[in-house]
């Protein structure tokens, strides 16, 4: 039986692999980081004990952090490689790049207006403003959390290059950015990508790399129209991934979601037990 | 000199000269502080000397911690000398509550006397004190942190509340950095949480009405 080609290619294998790697590393860092942050509470000590105590938790956190920074570096190299340097800097603009443009400002206000029922849903192109925001939020997060994380990696070495009290600053900046990143992923990112009525219960686009053509016509109509106009729509169509793979994506996605919710709920429940200053 | 030569020279400086600097000299923070007590530590005005140490008030545009109030007792052999109600039996926490709320104590279970040493507790600027800034790194920090330097020892173990208004003058960088991060984090949630909730409700309404009459 030939399956109908009802889905549109949206992410390349490299994008999917990097997103998967980011999930695994981010969750490792979240669990170990929260275990250390909540180490004075029974819950935090319990989390740390799963890894064999605080020394191991910190070591895993450090190694995972280095892997994350290595992944970030590779991503930057990939990005430099992918930029169309012949058309630079004009090539940075246009509907296929993730660079914020005037159209995103308009898209934001039109989307806000749609939420309040003032106008029709804006016709987004390949990337909507919140998808661009999600992408660049990782950049700003990794830069802040990465620099402070490297400072805290070896505090004695760091204090050879700057006053030791910079570690006071680094730890707090690291902490707040980490809480911001986890809070954003475990509430806003999960809701927008998986729990909106139009995506519920699970949006596998970043896992299987495709989006249903119907959904694309609804969420990214300008993109579909552009592909159609350029005659590239047909080659971008693929058939749905096999059922076992879809089940795997769903189970993997929801185990990560539940892990995130577990951390979120218990972190909030235990927050009152933390001594911050 | 042609442009290409200039570029080669610059690259040469980057790859040859800069690493050589790194190898040849220790950082000033590493060199300062012998760990031993020196003649000047017994002289009047020694505080000015401590202020010059790495991590003192002059580093990074004066954005670091400033010792605004230094008690006379910090120079005493017995810091508790003359304190009413003091007795060696009283627990430190009775008076020094803020000093018990930091990572060393809470997470690692370090007790006061592991750094401040036993009775009589010397003032941190007393010239024989283990916590005197000229030897703190070697006599106290290095017990756990191998290779601790005077700069490292300027880490504030008893850090102030970063969001309190006093901290703006006592540790400006700490105050500003934490406030900027808090505003960023709270700003993201204040904007996105209601936005996402409203968005969800809007889509739910659309779903109820059916997709056909959707814009």
GROMACS .gro file of C-alpha atoms in nm:
model
  492
    1UNK     CA    1   0.000   0.000   0.000
    2UNK     CA    2   0.140   0.336  -0.098
    3UNK     CA    3   0.092   0.587   0.178
    4UNK     CA    4  -0.039   0.923   0.082
    5UNK     CA    5   0.211   1.205   0.097
    6UNK     CA    6   0.018   1.424   0.337
    7UNK     CA    7   0.305   1.578   0.532
    8UNK     CA    8   0.543   1.861   0.458
    9UNK     CA    9   0.917   1.847   0.534
   10UNK     CA   10   0.990   2.106   0.801
   11UNK     CA   11   1.311   2.006   0.982
   12UNK     CA   12   1.622   1.837   0.844
   13UNK     CA   13   1.781   1.537   1.021
   14UNK     CA   14   2.049   1.776   1.160
   15UNK     CA   15   1.783   2.001   1.314
   16UNK     CA   16   1.606   1.701   1.468
   17UNK     CA   17   1.927   1.550   1.599
   18UNK     CA   18   2.032   1.879   1.759
   19UNK     CA   19   1.690   1.928   1.915
   20UNK     CA   20   1.699   1.572   2.052
   21UNK     CA   21   2.050   1.627   2.189
   22UNK     CA   22   1.939   1.956   2.341
   23UNK     CA   23   1.645   1.782   2.512
   24UNK     CA   24   1.866   1.511   2.662
   25UNK     CA   25   2.139   1.750   2.777
   26UNK     CA   26   1.893   2.014   2.901
   27UNK     CA   27   1.703   1.757   3.109
   28UNK     CA   28   2.027   1.614   3.250
   29UNK     CA   29   2.134   1.964   3.348
   30UNK     CA   30   1.790   2.040   3.491
   31UNK     CA   31   1.775   1.732   3.712
   32UNK     CA   32   2.132   1.762   3.838
   33UNK     CA   33   2.111   2.140   3.874
   34UNK     CA   34   1.784   2.124   4.068
   35UNK     CA   35   1.920   1.844   4.285
   36UNK     CA   36   2.208   2.073   4.382
   37UNK     CA   37   1.992   2.383   4.417
   38UNK     CA   38   1.752   2.193   4.647
   39UNK     CA   39   2.026   2.004   4.828
   40UNK     CA   40   1.918   2.142   5.165
   41UNK     CA   41   1.570   1.989   5.121
   42UNK     CA   42   1.491   1.615   5.148
   43UNK     CA   43   1.361   1.619   4.791
   44UNK     CA   44   1.684   1.769   4.656
   45UNK     CA   45   1.898   1.524   4.852
   46UNK     CA   46   1.680   1.240   4.719
   47UNK     CA   47   1.739   1.357   4.361
   48UNK     CA   48   2.112   1.386   4.429
   49UNK     CA   49   2.117   1.037   4.579
   50UNK     CA   50   1.984   0.897   4.251
   51UNK     CA   51   2.316   1.000   4.101
   52UNK     CA   52   2.520   0.885   4.399
   53UNK     CA   53   2.540   1.204   4.602
   54UNK     CA   54   2.629   1.568   4.548
   55UNK     CA   55   2.983   1.513   4.418
   56UNK     CA   56   2.855   1.297   4.134
   57UNK     CA   57   2.562   1.528   4.067
   58UNK     CA   58   2.795   1.825   4.032
   59UNK     CA   59   3.037   1.629   3.815
   60UNK     CA   60   2.757   1.513   3.584
   61UNK     CA   61   2.625   1.870   3.572
   62UNK     CA   62   2.970   2.000   3.475
   63UNK     CA   63   3.027   1.739   3.205
   64UNK     CA   64   2.675   1.783   3.066
   65UNK     CA   65   2.736   2.159   3.062
   66UNK     CA   66   3.054   2.113   2.860
   67UNK     CA   67   2.871   1.887   2.613
   68UNK     CA   68   2.599   2.150   2.580
   69UNK     CA   69   2.854   2.422   2.510
   70UNK     CA   70   3.024   2.195   2.255
   71UNK     CA   71   2.687   2.140   2.087
   72UNK     CA   72   2.628   2.515   2.088
   73UNK     CA   73   2.970   2.574   1.929
   74UNK     CA   74   2.894   2.317   1.659
   75UNK     CA   75   2.559   2.484   1.601
   76UNK     CA   76   2.731   2.822   1.554
   77UNK     CA   77   2.973   2.666   1.303
   78UNK     CA   78   2.679   2.503   1.124
   79UNK     CA   79   2.503   2.839   1.115
   80UNK     CA   80   2.812   3.012   0.972
   81UNK     CA   81   2.833   2.736   0.712
   82UNK     CA   82   2.465   2.771   0.623
   83UNK     CA   83   2.466   3.148   0.577
   84UNK     CA   84   2.452   3.249   0.213
   85UNK     CA   85   2.769   3.462   0.218
   86UNK     CA   86   2.736   3.567  -0.147
   87UNK     CA   87   2.415   3.750  -0.076
   88UNK     CA   88   2.527   3.866   0.270
   89UNK     CA   89   2.392   4.061   0.455
   90UNK     CA   90   2.072   4.074   0.252
   91UNK     CA   91   2.052   3.695   0.264
   92UNK     CA   92   1.992   3.715   0.638
   93UNK     CA   93   1.652   3.862   0.564
   94UNK     CA   94   1.363   3.685   0.400
   95UNK     CA   95   1.100   3.434   0.503
   96UNK     CA   96   1.332   3.133   0.537
   97UNK     CA   97   1.567   3.276   0.799
   98UNK     CA   98   1.513   3.296   1.173
   99UNK     CA   99   1.630   3.659   1.189
  100UNK     CA  100   1.370   3.890   1.345
  101UNK     CA  101   1.228   4.127   1.087
  102UNK     CA  102   0.960   4.390   1.061
  103UNK     CA  103   0.715   4.121   0.948
  104UNK     CA  104   0.752   3.959   1.293
  105UNK     CA  105   0.651   4.281   1.468
  106UNK     CA  106   0.344   4.296   1.247
  107UNK     CA  107   0.287   3.923   1.300
  108UNK     CA  108   0.302   3.968   1.676
  109UNK     CA  109   0.041   4.243   1.684
  110UNK     CA  110  -0.181   4.063   1.435
  111UNK     CA  111  -0.162   3.746   1.645
  112UNK     CA  112  -0.241   3.945   1.959
  113UNK     CA  113  -0.536   4.101   1.778
  114UNK     CA  114  -0.656   3.755   1.672
  115UNK     CA  115  -0.640   3.635   2.035
  116UNK     CA  116  -0.878   3.916   2.127
  117UNK     CA  117  -1.095   3.852   1.825
  118UNK     CA  118  -1.010   4.182   1.654
  119UNK     CA  119  -0.882   4.042   1.327
  120UNK     CA  120  -0.823   3.720   1.134
  121UNK     CA  121  -0.537   3.486   1.218
  122UNK     CA  122  -0.226   3.634   1.050
  123UNK     CA  123  -0.088   3.437   0.759
  124UNK     CA  124   0.251   3.331   0.894
  125UNK     CA  125   0.532   3.229   0.664
  126UNK     CA  126   0.779   2.952   0.745
  127UNK     CA  127   0.862   3.080   1.095
  128UNK     CA  128   0.620   3.264   1.319
  129UNK     CA  129   0.744   3.525   1.566
  130UNK     CA  130   0.721   3.290   1.867
  131UNK     CA  131   0.921   3.020   1.688
  132UNK     CA  132   1.195   3.276   1.624
  133UNK     CA  133   1.175   3.385   1.986
  134UNK     CA  134   1.213   3.023   2.103
  135UNK     CA  135   1.520   2.986   1.885
  136UNK     CA  136   1.693   3.304   2.001
  137UNK     CA  137   1.594   3.249   2.364
  138UNK     CA  138   1.817   2.942   2.357
  139UNK     CA  139   2.099   3.161   2.229
  140UNK     CA  140   2.068   3.421   2.501
  141UNK     CA  141   2.015   3.147   2.761
  142UNK     CA  142   2.318   2.946   2.654
  143UNK     CA  143   2.538   3.254   2.641
  144UNK     CA  144   2.441   3.364   2.993
  145UNK     CA  145   2.427   3.022   3.153
  146UNK     CA  146   2.733   2.904   2.958
  147UNK     CA  147   2.965   3.190   3.052
  148UNK     CA  148   2.866   3.180   3.419
  149UNK     CA  149   2.877   2.799   3.413
  150UNK     CA  150   3.232   2.803   3.278
  151UNK     CA  151   3.324   3.054   3.551
  152UNK     CA  152   3.184   2.820   3.815
  153UNK     CA  153   3.341   2.510   3.657
  154UNK     CA  154   3.671   2.568   3.831
  155UNK     CA  155   3.632   2.857   4.074
  156UNK     CA  156   3.998   2.863   4.178
  157UNK     CA  157   4.115   2.890   3.816
  158UNK     CA  158   3.850   3.152   3.739
  159UNK     CA  159   3.968   3.370   4.026
  160UNK     CA  160   4.312   3.389   3.862
  161UNK     CA  161   4.153   3.594   3.586
  162UNK     CA  162   3.901   3.799   3.782
  163UNK     CA  163   3.828   3.881   4.145
  164UNK     CA  164   3.689   3.586   4.338
  165UNK     CA  165   3.374   3.779   4.425
  166UNK     CA  166   3.272   3.752   4.059
  167UNK     CA  167   3.174   3.397   4.158
  168UNK     CA  168   2.903   3.539   4.384
  169UNK     CA  169   2.767   3.724   4.081
  170UNK     CA  170   2.811   3.426   3.846
  171UNK     CA  171   2.625   3.182   4.069
  172UNK     CA  172   2.319   3.406   4.100
  173UNK     CA  173   2.310   3.490   3.730
  174UNK     CA  174   2.349   3.118   3.647
  175UNK     CA  175   2.069   3.028   3.885
  176UNK     CA  176   1.819   3.287   3.765
  177UNK     CA  177   1.881   3.211   3.398
  178UNK     CA  178   1.846   2.837   3.468
  179UNK     CA  179   1.517   2.891   3.652
  180UNK     CA  180   1.397   3.111   3.365
  181UNK     CA  181   1.492   2.849   3.105
  182UNK     CA  182   1.334   2.557   3.292
  183UNK     CA  183   1.024   2.755   3.383
  184UNK     CA  184   0.981   2.863   3.022
  185UNK     CA  185   1.028   2.515   2.876
  186UNK     CA  186   0.813   2.331   3.132
  187UNK     CA  187   0.519   2.570   3.104
  188UNK     CA  188   0.516   2.794   2.798
  189UNK     CA  189   0.707   2.579   2.546
  190UNK     CA  190   0.513   2.264   2.635
  191UNK     CA  191   0.180   2.448   2.619
  192UNK     CA  192   0.246   2.625   2.291
  193UNK     CA  193   0.387   2.318   2.116
  194UNK     CA  194   0.180   2.034   2.262
  195UNK     CA  195  -0.122   2.146   2.461
  196UNK     CA  196  -0.281   2.413   2.245
  197UNK     CA  197  -0.612   2.270   2.121
  198UNK     CA  198  -0.471   2.267   1.765
  199UNK     CA  199  -0.160   2.065   1.867
  200UNK     CA  200  -0.297   1.853   2.150
  201UNK     CA  201  -0.195   1.594   2.256
  202UNK     CA  202   0.147   1.586   2.093
  203UNK     CA  203   0.318   1.776   1.814
  204UNK     CA  204   0.591   1.553   1.672
  205UNK     CA  205   0.717   1.799   1.408
  206UNK     CA  206   1.059   1.835   1.573
  207UNK     CA  207   1.089   1.457   1.610
  208UNK     CA  208   0.973   1.324   1.273
  209UNK     CA  209   1.069   1.643   1.091
  210UNK     CA  210   0.733   1.690   0.921
  211UNK     CA  211   0.413   1.884   0.966
  212UNK     CA  212   0.072   1.781   0.832
  213UNK     CA  213  -0.002   1.975   0.513
  214UNK     CA  214  -0.344   2.070   0.650
  215UNK     CA  215  -0.185   2.205   0.967
  216UNK     CA  216   0.077   2.391   0.763
  217UNK     CA  217  -0.195   2.552   0.550
  218UNK     CA  218  -0.352   2.673   0.872
  219UNK     CA  219  -0.044   2.778   1.075
  220UNK     CA  220   0.200   2.871   0.796
  221UNK     CA  221  -0.018   2.949   0.492
  222UNK     CA  222   0.231   3.191   0.333
  223UNK     CA  223   0.501   2.926   0.345
  224UNK     CA  224   0.281   2.667   0.171
  225UNK     CA  225   0.172   2.927  -0.085
  226UNK     CA  226   0.535   3.021  -0.151
  227UNK     CA  227   0.635   2.655  -0.199
  228UNK     CA  228   0.338   2.605  -0.428
  229UNK     CA  229   0.420   2.915  -0.633
  230UNK     CA  230   0.784   2.811  -0.674
  231UNK     CA  231   0.674   2.461  -0.774
  232UNK     CA  232   0.858   2.309  -0.477
  233UNK     CA  233   0.555   2.193  -0.283
  234UNK     CA  234   0.539   1.850  -0.444
  235UNK     CA  235   0.903   1.763  -0.369
  236UNK     CA  236   0.856   1.880  -0.008
  237UNK     CA  237   0.570   1.638   0.053
  238UNK     CA  238   0.640   1.313   0.233
  239UNK     CA  239   0.434   1.028   0.369
  240UNK     CA  240   0.377   0.996   0.744
  241UNK     CA  241   0.642   0.812   0.946
  242UNK     CA  242   0.568   0.448   1.035
  243UNK     CA  243   0.336   0.391   1.330
  244UNK     CA  244   0.597   0.230   1.562
  245UNK     CA  245   0.819   0.535   1.517
  246UNK     CA  246   0.526   0.767   1.593
  247UNK     CA  247   0.452   0.571   1.910
  248UNK     CA  248   0.820   0.599   2.006
  249UNK     CA  249   0.820   0.976   1.951
  250UNK     CA  250   0.505   1.010   2.159
  251UNK     CA  251   0.637   0.799   2.446
  252UNK     CA  252   0.974   0.974   2.445
  253UNK     CA  253   0.814   1.317   2.426
  254UNK     CA  254   0.575   1.248   2.709
  255UNK     CA  255   0.841   1.098   2.935
  256UNK     CA  256   1.036   1.420   2.893
  257UNK     CA  257   0.722   1.628   2.951
  258UNK     CA  258   0.640   1.435   3.268
  259UNK     CA  259   0.997   1.468   3.392
  260UNK     CA  260   0.974   1.842   3.334
  261UNK     CA  261   0.641   1.866   3.514
  262UNK     CA  262   0.775   1.657   3.802
  263UNK     CA  263   1.068   1.899   3.842
  264UNK     CA  264   0.839   2.200   3.808
  265UNK     CA  265   0.579   2.084   4.060
  266UNK     CA  266   0.826   1.968   4.324
  267UNK     CA  267   1.052   2.269   4.275
  268UNK     CA  268   0.755   2.499   4.341
  269UNK     CA  269   0.633   2.287   4.631
  270UNK     CA  270   0.977   2.289   4.795
  271UNK     CA  271   1.063   2.650   4.711
  272UNK     CA  272   0.960   2.770   5.055
  273UNK     CA  273   1.219   2.540   5.213
  274UNK     CA  274   1.505   2.706   5.025
  275UNK     CA  275   1.727   2.955   5.202
  276UNK     CA  276   1.837   3.207   4.944
  277UNK     CA  277   2.001   3.469   5.163
  278UNK     CA  278   5.439   4.730   0.505
  279UNK     CA  279   5.186   4.567   0.277
  280UNK     CA  280   4.846   4.475   0.409
  281UNK     CA  281   4.906   4.100   0.380
  282UNK     CA  282   5.221   4.136   0.588
  283UNK     CA  283   5.033   4.327   0.851
  284UNK     CA  284   4.776   4.051   0.868
  285UNK     CA  285   5.048   3.787   0.902
  286UNK     CA  286   5.208   3.988   1.182
  287UNK     CA  287   4.877   4.023   1.362
  288UNK     CA  288   4.810   3.650   1.330
  289UNK     CA  289   5.162   3.584   1.453
  290UNK     CA  290   5.092   3.798   1.758
  291UNK     CA  291   4.772   3.607   1.823
  292UNK     CA  292   4.922   3.261   1.793
  293UNK     CA  293   5.276   3.314   1.920
  294UNK     CA  294   5.300   3.617   2.142
  295UNK     CA  295   4.977   3.594   2.338
  296UNK     CA  296   5.015   3.231   2.448
  297UNK     CA  297   5.376   3.308   2.538
  298UNK     CA  298   5.251   3.579   2.772
  299UNK     CA  299   5.019   3.330   2.927
  300UNK     CA  300   5.300   3.086   2.988
  301UNK     CA  301   5.565   3.327   3.102
  302UNK     CA  302   5.383   3.524   3.368
  303UNK     CA  303   5.161   3.425   3.650
  304UNK     CA  304   4.851   3.634   3.684
  305UNK     CA  305   4.890   3.914   3.943
  306UNK     CA  306   4.621   3.751   4.150
  307UNK     CA  307   4.826   3.436   4.175
  308UNK     CA  308   5.141   3.615   4.285
  309UNK     CA  309   4.997   3.838   4.553
  310UNK     CA  310   4.973   3.717   4.909
  311UNK     CA  311   5.231   3.494   5.063
  312UNK     CA  312   5.015   3.351   5.335
  313UNK     CA  313   5.268   3.472   5.588
  314UNK     CA  314   5.222   3.762   5.816
  315UNK     CA  315   5.434   4.064   5.732
  316UNK     CA  316   5.560   4.362   5.923
  317UNK     CA  317   5.302   4.593   5.771
  318UNK     CA  318   5.024   4.384   5.920
  319UNK     CA  319   5.113   4.511   6.262
  320UNK     CA  320   5.124   4.874   6.153
  321UNK     CA  321   4.846   5.130   6.186
  322UNK     CA  322   4.655   5.186   5.862
  323UNK     CA  323   4.684   4.822   5.761
  324UNK     CA  324   4.328   4.831   5.630
  325UNK     CA  325   4.447   5.038   5.334
  326UNK     CA  326   4.685   4.754   5.251
  327UNK     CA  327   4.407   4.497   5.262
  328UNK     CA  328   4.203   4.712   5.028
  329UNK     CA  329   4.479   4.684   4.768
  330UNK     CA  330   4.472   4.304   4.770
  331UNK     CA  331   4.319   4.126   4.468
  332UNK     CA  332   3.945   4.129   4.501
  333UNK     CA  333   3.974   4.444   4.707
  334UNK     CA  334   3.772   4.754   4.637
  335UNK     CA  335   3.968   4.865   4.331
  336UNK     CA  336   3.895   4.569   4.104
  337UNK     CA  337   3.653   4.591   3.809
  338UNK     CA  338   3.573   4.963   3.826
  339UNK     CA  339   3.496   4.948   4.196
  340UNK     CA  340   3.188   4.734   4.134
  341UNK     CA  341   3.293   4.475   4.391
  342UNK     CA  342   3.214   4.437   4.759
  343UNK     CA  343   3.299   4.736   4.974
  344UNK     CA  344   3.366   4.707   5.342
  345UNK     CA  345   3.169   5.016   5.443
  346UNK     CA  346   3.163   4.953   5.816
  347UNK     CA  347   3.450   4.775   5.981
  348UNK     CA  348   3.411   4.718   6.348
  349UNK     CA  349   3.700   4.793   6.580
  350UNK     CA  350   3.652   4.442   6.717
  351UNK     CA  351   3.755   4.299   6.377
  352UNK     CA  352   4.112   4.397   6.471
  353UNK     CA  353   4.092   4.245   6.819
  354UNK     CA  354   4.256   3.928   6.939
  355UNK     CA  355   3.917   3.835   7.083
  356UNK     CA  356   3.637   3.972   6.866
  357UNK     CA  357   3.383   3.910   7.140
  358UNK     CA  358   3.578   4.104   7.399
  359UNK     CA  359   3.338   4.345   7.569
  360UNK     CA  360   3.024   4.201   7.406
  361UNK     CA  361   2.750   4.198   7.665
  362UNK     CA  362   2.596   3.855   7.737
  363UNK     CA  363   2.876   3.680   7.550
  364UNK     CA  364   2.994   3.352   7.683
  365UNK     CA  365   3.185   3.077   7.499
  366UNK     CA  366   2.890   2.845   7.561
  367UNK     CA  367   2.645   3.053   7.357
  368UNK     CA  368   2.581   2.918   7.010
  369UNK     CA  369   2.699   3.144   6.723
  370UNK     CA  370   2.351   3.136   6.567
  371UNK     CA  371   2.209   3.326   6.863
  372UNK     CA  372   2.352   3.650   6.727
  373UNK     CA  373   2.490   3.570   6.379
  374UNK     CA  374   2.174   3.446   6.208
  375UNK     CA  375   2.239   3.599   5.862
  376UNK     CA  376   2.583   3.434   5.859
  377UNK     CA  377   2.422   3.090   5.887
  378UNK     CA  378   2.230   3.131   5.559
  379UNK     CA  379   2.489   3.061   5.296
  380UNK     CA  380   2.595   2.772   5.078
  381UNK     CA  381   2.893   2.666   5.289
  382UNK     CA  382   2.677   2.603   5.591
  383UNK     CA  383   2.347   2.501   5.433
  384UNK     CA  384   2.465   2.264   5.165
  385UNK     CA  385   2.804   2.150   5.285
  386UNK     CA  386   2.745   2.156   5.659
  387UNK     CA  387   3.057   2.365   5.727
  388UNK     CA  388   3.047   2.493   6.084
  389UNK     CA  389   3.155   2.841   6.198
  390UNK     CA  390   3.467   2.723   6.380
  391UNK     CA  391   3.602   2.543   6.074
  392UNK     CA  392   3.692   2.886   5.936
  393UNK     CA  393   3.675   3.122   6.232
  394UNK     CA  394   3.860   2.880   6.460
  395UNK     CA  395   3.785   2.820   6.823
  396UNK     CA  396   3.761   3.044   7.126
  397UNK     CA  397   3.865   3.313   7.156
  398UNK     CA  398   3.749   3.393   6.801
  399UNK     CA  399   3.994   3.645   6.660
  400UNK     CA  400   3.873   3.944   6.460
  401UNK     CA  401   3.925   3.876   6.089
  402UNK     CA  402   4.174   4.165   6.061
  403UNK     CA  403   4.376   4.068   6.366
  404UNK     CA  404   4.728   4.008   6.244
  405UNK     CA  405   4.741   3.651   6.370
  406UNK     CA  406   4.391   3.558   6.256
  407UNK     CA  407   4.364   3.270   6.011
  408UNK     CA  408   4.101   3.476   5.831
  409UNK     CA  409   4.327   3.778   5.791
  410UNK     CA  410   4.302   3.867   5.418
  411UNK     CA  411   4.675   3.813   5.364
  412UNK     CA  412   4.655   3.446   5.458
  413UNK     CA  413   4.285   3.359   5.446
  414UNK     CA  414   4.326   3.179   5.113
  415UNK     CA  415   4.606   2.957   5.242
  416UNK     CA  416   4.493   2.895   5.599
  417UNK     CA  417   4.117   2.867   5.549
  418UNK     CA  418   3.999   2.837   5.186
  419UNK     CA  419   4.271   2.595   5.075
  420UNK     CA  420   4.161   2.344   5.337
  421UNK     CA  421   3.896   2.240   5.085
  422UNK     CA  422   3.971   2.445   4.770
  423UNK     CA  423   4.315   2.329   4.653
  424UNK     CA  424   4.532   2.612   4.529
  425UNK     CA  425   4.310   2.892   4.661
  426UNK     CA  426   4.454   3.238   4.591
  427UNK     CA  427   4.391   3.576   4.761
  428UNK     CA  428   4.163   3.661   4.470
  429UNK     CA  429   3.968   3.340   4.522
  430UNK     CA  430   3.941   3.425   4.892
  431UNK     CA  431   3.764   3.749   4.805
  432UNK     CA  432   3.454   3.538   4.728
  433UNK     CA  433   3.194   3.649   4.980
  434UNK     CA  434   3.105   3.342   5.183
  435UNK     CA  435   2.850   3.546   5.379
  436UNK     CA  436   2.701   3.713   5.074
  437UNK     CA  437   2.453   3.996   5.115
  438UNK     CA  438   2.094   3.981   4.998
  439UNK     CA  439   2.142   4.074   4.631
  440UNK     CA  440   1.805   4.244   4.592
  441UNK     CA  441   1.825   4.455   4.909
  442UNK     CA  442   1.878   4.827   4.847
  443UNK     CA  443   2.186   4.839   5.078
  444UNK     CA  444   2.362   4.601   4.840
  445UNK     CA  445   2.363   4.869   4.570
  446UNK     CA  446   2.635   5.050   4.764
  447UNK     CA  447   2.804   4.755   4.937
  448UNK     CA  448   2.833   4.523   4.631
  449UNK     CA  449   2.708   4.713   4.322
  450UNK     CA  450   2.780   4.452   4.053
  451UNK     CA  451   2.602   4.183   4.253
  452UNK     CA  452   2.300   4.408   4.300
  453UNK     CA  453   2.275   4.520   3.936
  454UNK     CA  454   2.346   4.179   3.782
  455UNK     CA  455   2.083   4.003   3.993
  456UNK     CA  456   1.825   4.277   3.934
  457UNK     CA  457   1.880   4.271   3.557
  458UNK     CA  458   1.840   3.894   3.552
  459UNK     CA  459   1.531   3.907   3.772
  460UNK     CA  460   1.368   4.169   3.553
  461UNK     CA  461   1.446   3.958   3.245
  462UNK     CA  462   1.307   3.640   3.402
  463UNK     CA  463   0.999   3.796   3.558
  464UNK     CA  464   0.939   3.993   3.238
  465UNK     CA  465   0.935   3.676   3.027
  466UNK     CA  466   0.685   3.506   3.258
  467UNK     CA  467   0.467   3.813   3.310
  468UNK     CA  468   0.438   3.846   2.934
  469UNK     CA  469   0.425   3.486   2.815
  470UNK     CA  470   0.216   3.313   3.081
  471UNK     CA  471  -0.098   3.526   3.031
  472UNK     CA  472  -0.031   3.541   2.656
  473UNK     CA  473  -0.016   3.162   2.631
  474UNK     CA  474  -0.324   3.121   2.850
  475UNK     CA  475  -0.527   3.364   2.638
  476UNK     CA  476  -0.399   3.200   2.321
  477UNK     CA  477  -0.509   2.861   2.453
  478UNK     CA  478  -0.856   2.995   2.535
  479UNK     CA  479  -0.885   3.154   2.190
  480UNK     CA  480  -0.799   2.828   2.016
  481UNK     CA  481  -1.041   2.643   2.239
  482UNK     CA  482  -1.320   2.880   2.138
  483UNK     CA  483  -1.226   2.834   1.772
  484UNK     CA  484  -1.236   2.458   1.820
  485UNK     CA  485  -1.580   2.476   1.981
  486UNK     CA  486  -1.716   2.679   1.692
  487UNK     CA  487  -1.557   2.444   1.442
  488UNK     CA  488  -1.276   2.518   1.202
  489UNK     CA  489  -1.499   2.602   0.910
  490UNK     CA  490  -1.587   2.954   1.020
  491UNK     CA  491  -1.235   3.028   1.135
  492UNK     CA  492  -1.046   3.314   0.973
   0.00000   0.00000   0.00000
